[in-house]
Short mmCIF file of C-alpha atoms in Angstrom, two decimals:
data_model
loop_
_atom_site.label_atom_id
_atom_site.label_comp_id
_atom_site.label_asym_id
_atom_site.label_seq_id
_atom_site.Cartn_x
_atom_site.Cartn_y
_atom_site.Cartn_z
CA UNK A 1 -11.84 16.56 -68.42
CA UNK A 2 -9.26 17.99 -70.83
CA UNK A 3 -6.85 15.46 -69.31
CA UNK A 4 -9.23 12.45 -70.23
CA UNK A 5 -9.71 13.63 -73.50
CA UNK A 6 -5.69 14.15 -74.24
CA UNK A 7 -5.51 10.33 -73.28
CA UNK A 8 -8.61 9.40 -75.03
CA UNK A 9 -6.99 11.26 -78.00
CA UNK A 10 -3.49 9.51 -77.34
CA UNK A 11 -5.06 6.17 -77.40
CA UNK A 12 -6.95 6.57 -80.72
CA UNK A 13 -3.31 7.86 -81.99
CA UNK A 14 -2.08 4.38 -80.62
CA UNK A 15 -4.51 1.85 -82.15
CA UNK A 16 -4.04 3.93 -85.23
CA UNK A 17 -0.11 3.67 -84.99
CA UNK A 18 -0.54 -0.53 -84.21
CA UNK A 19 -3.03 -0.46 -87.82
CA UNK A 20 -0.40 0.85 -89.95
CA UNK A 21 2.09 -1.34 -88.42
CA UNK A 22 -0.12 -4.29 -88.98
CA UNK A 23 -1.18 -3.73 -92.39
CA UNK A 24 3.02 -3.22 -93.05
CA UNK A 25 3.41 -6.33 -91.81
CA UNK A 26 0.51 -8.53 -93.59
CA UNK A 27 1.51 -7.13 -96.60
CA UNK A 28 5.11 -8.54 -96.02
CA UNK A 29 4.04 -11.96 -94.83
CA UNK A 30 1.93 -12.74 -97.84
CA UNK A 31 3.81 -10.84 -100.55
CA UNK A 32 5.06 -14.05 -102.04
CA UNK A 33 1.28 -15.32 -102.70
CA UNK A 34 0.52 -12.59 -105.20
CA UNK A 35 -1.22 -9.54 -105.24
CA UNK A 36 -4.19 -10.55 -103.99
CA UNK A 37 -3.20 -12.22 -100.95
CA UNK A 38 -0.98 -9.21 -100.44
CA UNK A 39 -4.07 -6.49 -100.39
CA UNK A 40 -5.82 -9.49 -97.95
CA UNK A 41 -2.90 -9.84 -95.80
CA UNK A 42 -2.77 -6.28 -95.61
CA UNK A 43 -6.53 -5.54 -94.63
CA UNK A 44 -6.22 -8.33 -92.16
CA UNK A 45 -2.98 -7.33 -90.58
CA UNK A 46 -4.55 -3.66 -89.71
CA UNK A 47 -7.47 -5.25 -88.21
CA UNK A 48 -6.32 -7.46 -86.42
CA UNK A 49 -3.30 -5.59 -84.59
CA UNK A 50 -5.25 -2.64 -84.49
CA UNK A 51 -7.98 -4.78 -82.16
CA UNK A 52 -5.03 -5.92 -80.22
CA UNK A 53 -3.46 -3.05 -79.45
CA UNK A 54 -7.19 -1.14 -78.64
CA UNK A 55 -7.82 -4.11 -76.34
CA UNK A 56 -4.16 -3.97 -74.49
CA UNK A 57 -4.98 -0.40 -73.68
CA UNK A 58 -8.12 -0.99 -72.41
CA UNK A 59 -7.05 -3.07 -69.59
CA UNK A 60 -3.91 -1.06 -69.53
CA UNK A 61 -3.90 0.24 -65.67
CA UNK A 62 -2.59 3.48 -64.37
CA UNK A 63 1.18 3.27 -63.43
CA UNK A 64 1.72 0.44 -65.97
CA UNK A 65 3.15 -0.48 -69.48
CA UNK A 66 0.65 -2.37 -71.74
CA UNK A 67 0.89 -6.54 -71.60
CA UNK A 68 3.33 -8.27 -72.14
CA UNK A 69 1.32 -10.13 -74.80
CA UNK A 70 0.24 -7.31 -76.81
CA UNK A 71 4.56 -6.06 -76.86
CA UNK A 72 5.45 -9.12 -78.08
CA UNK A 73 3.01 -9.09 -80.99
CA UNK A 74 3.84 -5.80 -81.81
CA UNK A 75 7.38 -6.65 -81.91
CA UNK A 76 6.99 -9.98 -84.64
CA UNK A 77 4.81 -7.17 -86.98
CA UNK A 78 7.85 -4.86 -86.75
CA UNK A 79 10.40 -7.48 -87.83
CA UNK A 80 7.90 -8.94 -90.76
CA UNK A 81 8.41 -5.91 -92.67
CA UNK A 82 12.45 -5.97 -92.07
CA UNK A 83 12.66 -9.66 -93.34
CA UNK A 84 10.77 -9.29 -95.97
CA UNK A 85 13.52 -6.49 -97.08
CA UNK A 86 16.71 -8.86 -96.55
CA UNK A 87 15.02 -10.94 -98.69
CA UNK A 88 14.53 -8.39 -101.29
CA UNK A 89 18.57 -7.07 -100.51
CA UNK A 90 19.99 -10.48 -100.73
CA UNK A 91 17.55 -11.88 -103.93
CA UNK A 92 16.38 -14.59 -102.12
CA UNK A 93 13.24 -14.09 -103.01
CA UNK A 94 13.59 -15.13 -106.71
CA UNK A 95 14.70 -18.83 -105.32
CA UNK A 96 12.26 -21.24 -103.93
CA UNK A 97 13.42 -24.00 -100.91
CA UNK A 98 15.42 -20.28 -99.33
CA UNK A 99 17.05 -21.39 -95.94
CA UNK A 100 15.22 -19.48 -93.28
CA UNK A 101 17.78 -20.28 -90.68
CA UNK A 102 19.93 -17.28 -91.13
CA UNK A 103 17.30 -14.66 -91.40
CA UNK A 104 16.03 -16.03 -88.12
CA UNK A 105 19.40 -16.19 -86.56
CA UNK A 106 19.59 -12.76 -87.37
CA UNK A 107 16.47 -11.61 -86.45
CA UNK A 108 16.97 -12.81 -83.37
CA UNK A 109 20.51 -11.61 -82.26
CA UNK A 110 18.84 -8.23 -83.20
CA UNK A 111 16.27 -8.49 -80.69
CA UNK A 112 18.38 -10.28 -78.19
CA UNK A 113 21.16 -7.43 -78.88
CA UNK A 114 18.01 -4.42 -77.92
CA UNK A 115 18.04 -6.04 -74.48
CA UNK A 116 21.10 -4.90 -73.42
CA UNK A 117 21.67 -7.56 -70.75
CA UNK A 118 24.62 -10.06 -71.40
CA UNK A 119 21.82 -13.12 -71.05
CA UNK A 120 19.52 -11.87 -73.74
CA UNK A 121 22.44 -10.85 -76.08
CA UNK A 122 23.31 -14.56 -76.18
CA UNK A 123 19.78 -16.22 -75.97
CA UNK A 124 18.41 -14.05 -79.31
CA UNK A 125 20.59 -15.65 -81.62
CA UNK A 126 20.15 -19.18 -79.74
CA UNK A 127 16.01 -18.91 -80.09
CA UNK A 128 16.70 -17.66 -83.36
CA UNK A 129 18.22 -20.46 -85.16
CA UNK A 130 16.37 -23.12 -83.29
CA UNK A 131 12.73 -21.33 -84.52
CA UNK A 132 15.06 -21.19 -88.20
CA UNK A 133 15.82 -24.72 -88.06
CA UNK A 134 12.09 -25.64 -86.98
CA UNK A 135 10.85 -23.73 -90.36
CA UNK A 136 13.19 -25.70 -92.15
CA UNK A 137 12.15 -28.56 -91.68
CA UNK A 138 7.33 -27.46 -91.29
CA UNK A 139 8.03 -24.75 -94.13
CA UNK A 140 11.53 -25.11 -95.96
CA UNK A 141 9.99 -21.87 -98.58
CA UNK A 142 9.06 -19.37 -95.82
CA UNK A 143 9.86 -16.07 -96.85
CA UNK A 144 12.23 -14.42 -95.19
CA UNK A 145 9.19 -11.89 -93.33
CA UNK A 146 7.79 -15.23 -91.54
CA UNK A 147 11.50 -16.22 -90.34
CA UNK A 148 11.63 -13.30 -89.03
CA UNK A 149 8.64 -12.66 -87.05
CA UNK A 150 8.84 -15.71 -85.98
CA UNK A 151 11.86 -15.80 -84.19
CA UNK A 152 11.31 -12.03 -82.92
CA UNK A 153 8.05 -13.71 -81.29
CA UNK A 154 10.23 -16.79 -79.94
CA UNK A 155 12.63 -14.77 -78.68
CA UNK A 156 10.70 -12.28 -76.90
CA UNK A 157 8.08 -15.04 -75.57
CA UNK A 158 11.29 -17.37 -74.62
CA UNK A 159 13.09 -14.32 -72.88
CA UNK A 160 9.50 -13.20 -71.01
CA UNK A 161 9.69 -16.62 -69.02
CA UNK A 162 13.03 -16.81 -68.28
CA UNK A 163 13.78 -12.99 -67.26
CA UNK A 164 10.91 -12.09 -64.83
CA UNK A 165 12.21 -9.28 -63.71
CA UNK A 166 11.56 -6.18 -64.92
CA UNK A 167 13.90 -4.24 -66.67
CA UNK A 168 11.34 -0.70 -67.78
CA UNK A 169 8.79 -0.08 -65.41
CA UNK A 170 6.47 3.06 -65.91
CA UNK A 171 5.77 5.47 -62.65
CA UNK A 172 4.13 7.95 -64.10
CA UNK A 173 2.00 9.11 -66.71
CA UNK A 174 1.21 12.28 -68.17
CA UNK A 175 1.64 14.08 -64.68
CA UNK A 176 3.49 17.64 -63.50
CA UNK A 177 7.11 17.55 -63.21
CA UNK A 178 6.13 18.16 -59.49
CA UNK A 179 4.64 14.91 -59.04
CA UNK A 180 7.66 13.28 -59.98
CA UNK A 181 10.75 15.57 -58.37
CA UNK A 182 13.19 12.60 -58.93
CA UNK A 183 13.47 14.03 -62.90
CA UNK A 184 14.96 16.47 -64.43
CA UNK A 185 12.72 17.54 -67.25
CA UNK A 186 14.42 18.94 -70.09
CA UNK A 187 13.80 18.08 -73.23
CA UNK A 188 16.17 19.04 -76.14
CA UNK A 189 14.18 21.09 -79.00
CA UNK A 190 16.33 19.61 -81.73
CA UNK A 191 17.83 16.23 -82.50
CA UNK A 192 21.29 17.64 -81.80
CA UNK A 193 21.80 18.13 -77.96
CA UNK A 194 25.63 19.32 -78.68
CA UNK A 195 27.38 22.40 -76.25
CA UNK A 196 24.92 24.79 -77.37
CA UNK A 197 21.94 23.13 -75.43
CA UNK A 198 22.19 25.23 -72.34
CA UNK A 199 21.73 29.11 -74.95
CA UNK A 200 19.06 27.41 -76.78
CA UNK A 201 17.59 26.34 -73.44
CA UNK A 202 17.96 29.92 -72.31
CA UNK A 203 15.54 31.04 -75.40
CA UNK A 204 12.83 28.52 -74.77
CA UNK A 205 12.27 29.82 -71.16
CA UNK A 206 12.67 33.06 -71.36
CA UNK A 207 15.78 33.26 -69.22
CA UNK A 208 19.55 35.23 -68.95
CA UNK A 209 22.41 32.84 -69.99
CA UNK A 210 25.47 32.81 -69.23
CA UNK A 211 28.13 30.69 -70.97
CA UNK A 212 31.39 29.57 -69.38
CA UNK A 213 30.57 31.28 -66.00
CA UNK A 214 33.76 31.93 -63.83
CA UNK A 215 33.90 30.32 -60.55
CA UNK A 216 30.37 28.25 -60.04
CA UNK A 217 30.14 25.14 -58.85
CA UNK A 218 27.96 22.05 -60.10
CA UNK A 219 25.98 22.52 -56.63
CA UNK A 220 25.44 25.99 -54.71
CA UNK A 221 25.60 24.71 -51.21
CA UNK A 222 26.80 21.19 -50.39
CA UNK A 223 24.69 21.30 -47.35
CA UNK A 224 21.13 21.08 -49.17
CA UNK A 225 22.34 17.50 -49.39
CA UNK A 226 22.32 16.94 -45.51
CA UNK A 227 19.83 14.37 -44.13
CA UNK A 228 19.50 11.67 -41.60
CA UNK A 229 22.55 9.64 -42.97
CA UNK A 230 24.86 12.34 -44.36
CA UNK A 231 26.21 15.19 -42.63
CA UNK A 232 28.35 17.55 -45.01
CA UNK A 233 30.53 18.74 -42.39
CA UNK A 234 32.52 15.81 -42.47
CA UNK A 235 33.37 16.48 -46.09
CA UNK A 236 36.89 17.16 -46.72
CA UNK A 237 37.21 20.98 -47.94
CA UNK A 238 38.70 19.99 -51.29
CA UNK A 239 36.03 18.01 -52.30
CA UNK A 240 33.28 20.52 -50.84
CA UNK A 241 35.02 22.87 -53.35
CA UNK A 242 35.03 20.71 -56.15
CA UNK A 243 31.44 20.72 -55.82
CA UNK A 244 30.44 24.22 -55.11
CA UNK A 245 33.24 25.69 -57.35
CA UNK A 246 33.43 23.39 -60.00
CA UNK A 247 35.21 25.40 -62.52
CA UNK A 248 38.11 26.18 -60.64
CA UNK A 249 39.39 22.52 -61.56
CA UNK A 250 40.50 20.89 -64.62
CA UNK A 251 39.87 16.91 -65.35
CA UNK A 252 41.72 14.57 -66.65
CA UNK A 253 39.87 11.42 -67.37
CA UNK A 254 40.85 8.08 -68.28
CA UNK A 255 37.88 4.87 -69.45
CA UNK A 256 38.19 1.76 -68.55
CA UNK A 257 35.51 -0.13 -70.58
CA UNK A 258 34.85 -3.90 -69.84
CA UNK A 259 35.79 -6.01 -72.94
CA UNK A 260 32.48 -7.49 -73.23
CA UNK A 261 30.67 -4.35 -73.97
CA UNK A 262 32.94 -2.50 -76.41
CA UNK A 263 31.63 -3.96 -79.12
CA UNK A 264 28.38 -2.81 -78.51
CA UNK A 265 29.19 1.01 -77.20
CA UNK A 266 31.43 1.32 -80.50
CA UNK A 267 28.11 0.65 -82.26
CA UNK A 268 26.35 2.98 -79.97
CA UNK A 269 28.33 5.77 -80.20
CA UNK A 270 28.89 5.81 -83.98
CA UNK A 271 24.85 5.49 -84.89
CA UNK A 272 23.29 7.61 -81.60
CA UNK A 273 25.79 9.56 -79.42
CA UNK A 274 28.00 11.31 -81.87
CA UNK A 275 24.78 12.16 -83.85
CA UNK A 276 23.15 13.34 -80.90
CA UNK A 277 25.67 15.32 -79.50
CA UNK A 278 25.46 13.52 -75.99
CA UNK A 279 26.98 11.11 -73.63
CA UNK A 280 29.73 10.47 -76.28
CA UNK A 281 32.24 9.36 -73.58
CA UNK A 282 36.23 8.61 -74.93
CA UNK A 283 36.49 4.85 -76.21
CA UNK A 284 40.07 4.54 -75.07
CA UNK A 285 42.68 6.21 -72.84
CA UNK A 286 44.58 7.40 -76.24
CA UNK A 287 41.39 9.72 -77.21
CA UNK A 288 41.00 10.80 -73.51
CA UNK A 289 44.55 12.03 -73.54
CA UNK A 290 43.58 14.91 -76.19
CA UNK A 291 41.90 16.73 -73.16
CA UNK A 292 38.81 17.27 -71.50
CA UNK A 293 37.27 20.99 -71.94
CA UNK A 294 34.73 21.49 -68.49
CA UNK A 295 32.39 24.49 -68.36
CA UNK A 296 28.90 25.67 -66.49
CA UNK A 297 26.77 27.38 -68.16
CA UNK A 298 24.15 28.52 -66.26
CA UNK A 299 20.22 30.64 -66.57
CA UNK A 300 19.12 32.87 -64.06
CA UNK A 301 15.79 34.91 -64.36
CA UNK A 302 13.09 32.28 -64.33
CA UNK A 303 11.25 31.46 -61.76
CA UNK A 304 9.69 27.38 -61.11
CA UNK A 305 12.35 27.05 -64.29
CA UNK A 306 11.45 22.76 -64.10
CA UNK A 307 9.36 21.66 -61.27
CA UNK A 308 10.94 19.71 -58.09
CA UNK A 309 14.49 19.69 -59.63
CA UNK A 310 15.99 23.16 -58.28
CA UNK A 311 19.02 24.79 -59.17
CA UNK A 312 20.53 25.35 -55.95
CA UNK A 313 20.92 28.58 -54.70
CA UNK A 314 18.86 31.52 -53.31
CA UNK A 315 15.71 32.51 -54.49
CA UNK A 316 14.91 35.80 -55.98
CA UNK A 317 14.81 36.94 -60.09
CA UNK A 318 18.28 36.36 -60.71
CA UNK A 319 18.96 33.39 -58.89
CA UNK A 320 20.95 30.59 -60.82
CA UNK A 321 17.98 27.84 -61.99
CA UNK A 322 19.88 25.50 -64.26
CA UNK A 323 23.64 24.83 -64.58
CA UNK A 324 25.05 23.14 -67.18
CA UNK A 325 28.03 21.26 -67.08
CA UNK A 326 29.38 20.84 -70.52
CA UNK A 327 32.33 18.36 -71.04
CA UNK A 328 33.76 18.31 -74.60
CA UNK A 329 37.16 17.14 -76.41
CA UNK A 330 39.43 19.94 -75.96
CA UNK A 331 41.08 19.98 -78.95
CA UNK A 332 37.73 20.27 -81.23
CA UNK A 333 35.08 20.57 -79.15
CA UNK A 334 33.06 17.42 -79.71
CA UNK A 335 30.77 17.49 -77.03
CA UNK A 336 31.37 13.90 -74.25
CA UNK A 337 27.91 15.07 -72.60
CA UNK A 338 25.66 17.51 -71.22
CA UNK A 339 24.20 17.60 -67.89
CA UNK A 340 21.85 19.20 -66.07
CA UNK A 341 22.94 19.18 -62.24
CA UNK A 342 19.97 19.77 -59.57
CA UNK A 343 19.33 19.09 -55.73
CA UNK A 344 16.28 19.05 -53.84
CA UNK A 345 14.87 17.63 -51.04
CA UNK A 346 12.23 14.85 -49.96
CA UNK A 347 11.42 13.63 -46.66
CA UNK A 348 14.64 15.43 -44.81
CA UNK A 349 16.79 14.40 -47.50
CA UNK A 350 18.87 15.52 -49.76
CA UNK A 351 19.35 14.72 -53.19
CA UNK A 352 21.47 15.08 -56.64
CA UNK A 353 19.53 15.01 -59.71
CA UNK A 354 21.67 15.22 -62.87
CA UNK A 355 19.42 15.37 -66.31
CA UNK A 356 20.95 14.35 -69.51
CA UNK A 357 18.54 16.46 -72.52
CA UNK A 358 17.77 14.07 -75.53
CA UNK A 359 15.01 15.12 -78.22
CA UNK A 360 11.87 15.13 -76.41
CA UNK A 361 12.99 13.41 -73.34
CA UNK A 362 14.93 13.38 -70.89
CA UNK A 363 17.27 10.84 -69.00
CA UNK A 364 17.70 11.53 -65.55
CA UNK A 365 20.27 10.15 -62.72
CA UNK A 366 18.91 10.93 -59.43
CA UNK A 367 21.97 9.88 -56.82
CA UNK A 368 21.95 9.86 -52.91
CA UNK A 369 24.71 11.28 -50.64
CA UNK A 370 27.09 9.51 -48.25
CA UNK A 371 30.23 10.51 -46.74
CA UNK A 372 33.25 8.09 -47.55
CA UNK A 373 36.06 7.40 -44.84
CA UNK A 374 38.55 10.21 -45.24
CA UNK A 375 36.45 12.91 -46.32
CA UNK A 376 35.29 11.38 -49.54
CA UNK A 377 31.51 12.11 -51.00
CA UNK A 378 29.38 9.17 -52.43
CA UNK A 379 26.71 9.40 -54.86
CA UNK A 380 24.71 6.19 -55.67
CA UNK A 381 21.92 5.76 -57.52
CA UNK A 382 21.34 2.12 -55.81
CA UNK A 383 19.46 2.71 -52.63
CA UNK A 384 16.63 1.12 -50.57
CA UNK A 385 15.15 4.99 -50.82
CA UNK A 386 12.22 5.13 -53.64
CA UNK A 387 13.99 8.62 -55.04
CA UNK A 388 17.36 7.26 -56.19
CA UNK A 389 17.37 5.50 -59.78
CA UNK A 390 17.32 5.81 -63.41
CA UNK A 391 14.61 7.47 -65.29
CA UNK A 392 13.76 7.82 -68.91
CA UNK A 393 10.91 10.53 -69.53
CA UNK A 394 8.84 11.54 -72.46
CA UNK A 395 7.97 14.82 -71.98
CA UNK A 396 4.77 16.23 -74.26
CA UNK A 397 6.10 19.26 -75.71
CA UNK A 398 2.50 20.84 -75.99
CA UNK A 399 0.93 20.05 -72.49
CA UNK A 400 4.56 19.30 -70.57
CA UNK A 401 3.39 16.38 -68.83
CA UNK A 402 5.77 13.67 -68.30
CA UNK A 403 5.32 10.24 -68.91
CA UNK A 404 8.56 8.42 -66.78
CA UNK A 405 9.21 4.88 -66.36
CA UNK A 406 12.00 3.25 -64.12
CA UNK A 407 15.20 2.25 -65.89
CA UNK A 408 16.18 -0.82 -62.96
CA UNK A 409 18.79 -2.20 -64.78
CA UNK A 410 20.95 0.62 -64.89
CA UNK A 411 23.34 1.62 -61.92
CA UNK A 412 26.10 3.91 -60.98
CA UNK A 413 28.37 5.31 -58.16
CA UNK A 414 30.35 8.40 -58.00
CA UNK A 415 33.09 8.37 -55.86
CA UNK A 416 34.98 11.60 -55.13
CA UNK A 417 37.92 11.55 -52.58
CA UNK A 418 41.46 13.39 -51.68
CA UNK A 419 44.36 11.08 -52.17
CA UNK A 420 47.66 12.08 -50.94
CA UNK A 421 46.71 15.83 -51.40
CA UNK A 422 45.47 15.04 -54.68
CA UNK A 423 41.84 15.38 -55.38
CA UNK A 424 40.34 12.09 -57.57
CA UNK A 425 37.28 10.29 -58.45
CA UNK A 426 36.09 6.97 -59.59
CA UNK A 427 32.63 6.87 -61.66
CA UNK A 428 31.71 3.26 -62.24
CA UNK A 429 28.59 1.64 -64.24
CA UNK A 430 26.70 -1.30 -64.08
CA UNK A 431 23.97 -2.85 -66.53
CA UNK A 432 21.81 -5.94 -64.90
CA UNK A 433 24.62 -6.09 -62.17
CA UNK A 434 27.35 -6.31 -64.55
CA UNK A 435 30.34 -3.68 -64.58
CA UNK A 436 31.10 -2.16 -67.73
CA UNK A 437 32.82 1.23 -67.42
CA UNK A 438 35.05 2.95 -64.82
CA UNK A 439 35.80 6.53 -65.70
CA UNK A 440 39.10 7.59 -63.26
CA UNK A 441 39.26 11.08 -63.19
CA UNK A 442 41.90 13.39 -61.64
CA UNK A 443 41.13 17.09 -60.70
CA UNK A 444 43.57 19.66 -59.98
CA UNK A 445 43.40 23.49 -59.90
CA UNK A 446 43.24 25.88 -63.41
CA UNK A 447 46.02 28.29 -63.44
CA UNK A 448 44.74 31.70 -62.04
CA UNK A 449 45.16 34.72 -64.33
CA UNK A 450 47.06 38.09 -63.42
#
């Protein structure tokens, strides 16, 4: 009962969210017929999006994301407002016959550029200036909010038929971390995630922390990963260490980032991951060469800390329930990223679940075993298995239930291997099937004190 009426609640929130949005936008889209039309636009927007948006989520199923229909309405009353403010930024407004072709251009590389995949990158600004060049010529005075929702709606209508696939698909909503032990959940408190996480994590659940603990690994037992198709005893012994004693190494690490997508990660990383204080990896082998600072901090004391994702390690008060490996520039401490390594098991298997906290969420890389020729370990996060993948969860911070949808367009493989007596690894990325980022790391032992 209290679950219906925290969804019943959550919907009302939703249809109230989609009214605002629509009166924001018919405001924009009739601004330049006075007043009047402005207030009507505006009345008229509300309703109307607000009715599509209850009516989406009516027929909204368990398991799924609401149509396709009602997301690409949404998204033309989002840009409205945003060209209707380049008009205002540039002055077109005070000129009659204004070109709408590069307002839609623009508005559509935008949207093209939030897809991510190489395809829609290119098509946005296509649809863009073909929907431009068709207002040209019906409307040669629309404002610059109509260019713009138009060739948001376009795009995203253009892009629905030709990419079928689906890039987000929700699993889960509102349910117990249990129900979904392929996730780490979580969350950071803050907008800054930064090399503090793991102490301020440590107050939120009660637990002991422990920063930069000596000689801990990123897994307690390499074995909780055995299963039908991997047996850890054929794991070389340097790499078993590597895993269960993590700290005993020091990495070196040098990116190789496709040309394509540096563009785009240099805008990434200067407007979300250096703000957020996460997954800020080095841009070029010159920054990577200042060093690479690798802790675990860990909290012990809690008991059924997050669910399915475990800790590793034996059970009792003090056993170890979340480690943190913290990577950071060595020279000031900027943090690269903070992870959350876990294993559990499903079915007979084993599993490695690394969460990455962002504010209120959670992004979480669940990877399956396999032994390499030589000694080397595998983890993949592309498998015929239903646990291995991508996941992006919201997690509620009143009730804790997750809502986690499927990130399929996302893929990596860590490969960690002895070469020549010298312990390496090879962590490559791929977005829709394309590669964009190799990180080559080389381990070797820390100095030991005394």
């Amino acid at each position: 009962m209290a679950k219906d009426q925290r969804a019943g609640a959550g919907r009302v929130q939703q249809v109230g969210t989609a009214s605002v949005i629509g009166a924001l936008a018919g405001a924009a889209l009739t601004s330049h017929r006075g007043r009047l039309a402005t207030v009507a636009g505006a009345l008229a927007g509300a309703a109307g999006l607000g009715a599509a948006e209850a009516l989406a989520r009516a027929r909204q199923r368990p398991g799924q994301i609401p149509a396709a229909w009602s997301r690409i309405l949404m998204s033309g009353a989002l840009a409205a407002p945003l060209g209707w403010a380049a008009d205002r930024l540039t002055g077109a407004h005070r000129f009659t016959g204004t070109d709408p072709v590069p307002v839609a251009t623009a508005a559509g590389a935008a949207a093209g550029a939030l897809g991510l995949r190489p395809q829609k990158v290119l098509l946005g600004p296509a649809v863009g200036a073909a929907i431009g060049l068709g207002l040209r010529r019906l409307a040669p005075r629309a404002p610059g909010s109509v260019a713009a929702a138009a060739a948001v709606v376009g795009y995203r209508a253009t892009s629905a038929l030709v990419f079928r696939d689906a890039q987000v698909s929700l699993l889960a909503e509102r349910v117990k971390p249990a129900d979904v032990p392929f996730v780490v959940p979580l969350a950071s408190q803050t907008r800054y995630v930064g090399t503090g996480y793991v102490r301020s994590l440590a107050q939120v659940l009660g637990g002991s922390y422990s920063p930069d603990v000596h000689d801990i690994g990123i897994v307690a037992d390499l074995d909780e990963l055995a299963g039908p198709a991997f047996d850890p005893a054929g794991i070389d012994p340097l790499v078993r260490e590597f895993y269960e004693h993590t700290t005993r190494f020091a990495l070196d690490i040098v990116p190789q980032w496709r040309l394509w997508v540096r563009p785009g990660y240099l805008l990434y990383r200067t407007l979300l991951a250096r703000p957020l204080g996460q997954a800020n990896v080095p841009m070029s082998q010159r920054e990577a060469q200042h060093g690479v600072r690798s802790r675990i901090d860990t909290i012990s004391g809690i008991t059924g800390a997050f669910g399915g994702g475990a800790g590793g390690g034996p059970t009792g008060a003090e056993a170890v329930a979340v480690r943190g490996w913290i990577r950071s520039f060595a020279d000031t401490d900027e943090p690269i990223y903070v992870g959350i390594y876990t294993t559990y098991r499903h079915q007979g298997r084993g599993y490695v679940s690394v969460g990455f906290p962002l504010p209120q969420a959670s992004f979480t890389a669940t990877l399956q075993p396999a032994a390499r020729p030589g000694g080397g370990l595998v983890l993949d996060s592309h498998s015929d298995l239903d646990q291995p993948g991508h996941y992006l969860t919201y997690i509620d911070p009143r009730t804790a239930e997750l809502t986690t949808a499927a990130v399929r367009g996302f893929a990596e493989r860590l490969d960690v291997y002895v070469d020549d007596g010298q312990l390496r690894a090879e962590h490559a990325f791929w977005v829709f099937g394309f590669p964009f980022l190799v990180l080559h790391y080389r381990m070797h032992r820390k100095p030991t004190s005394g």
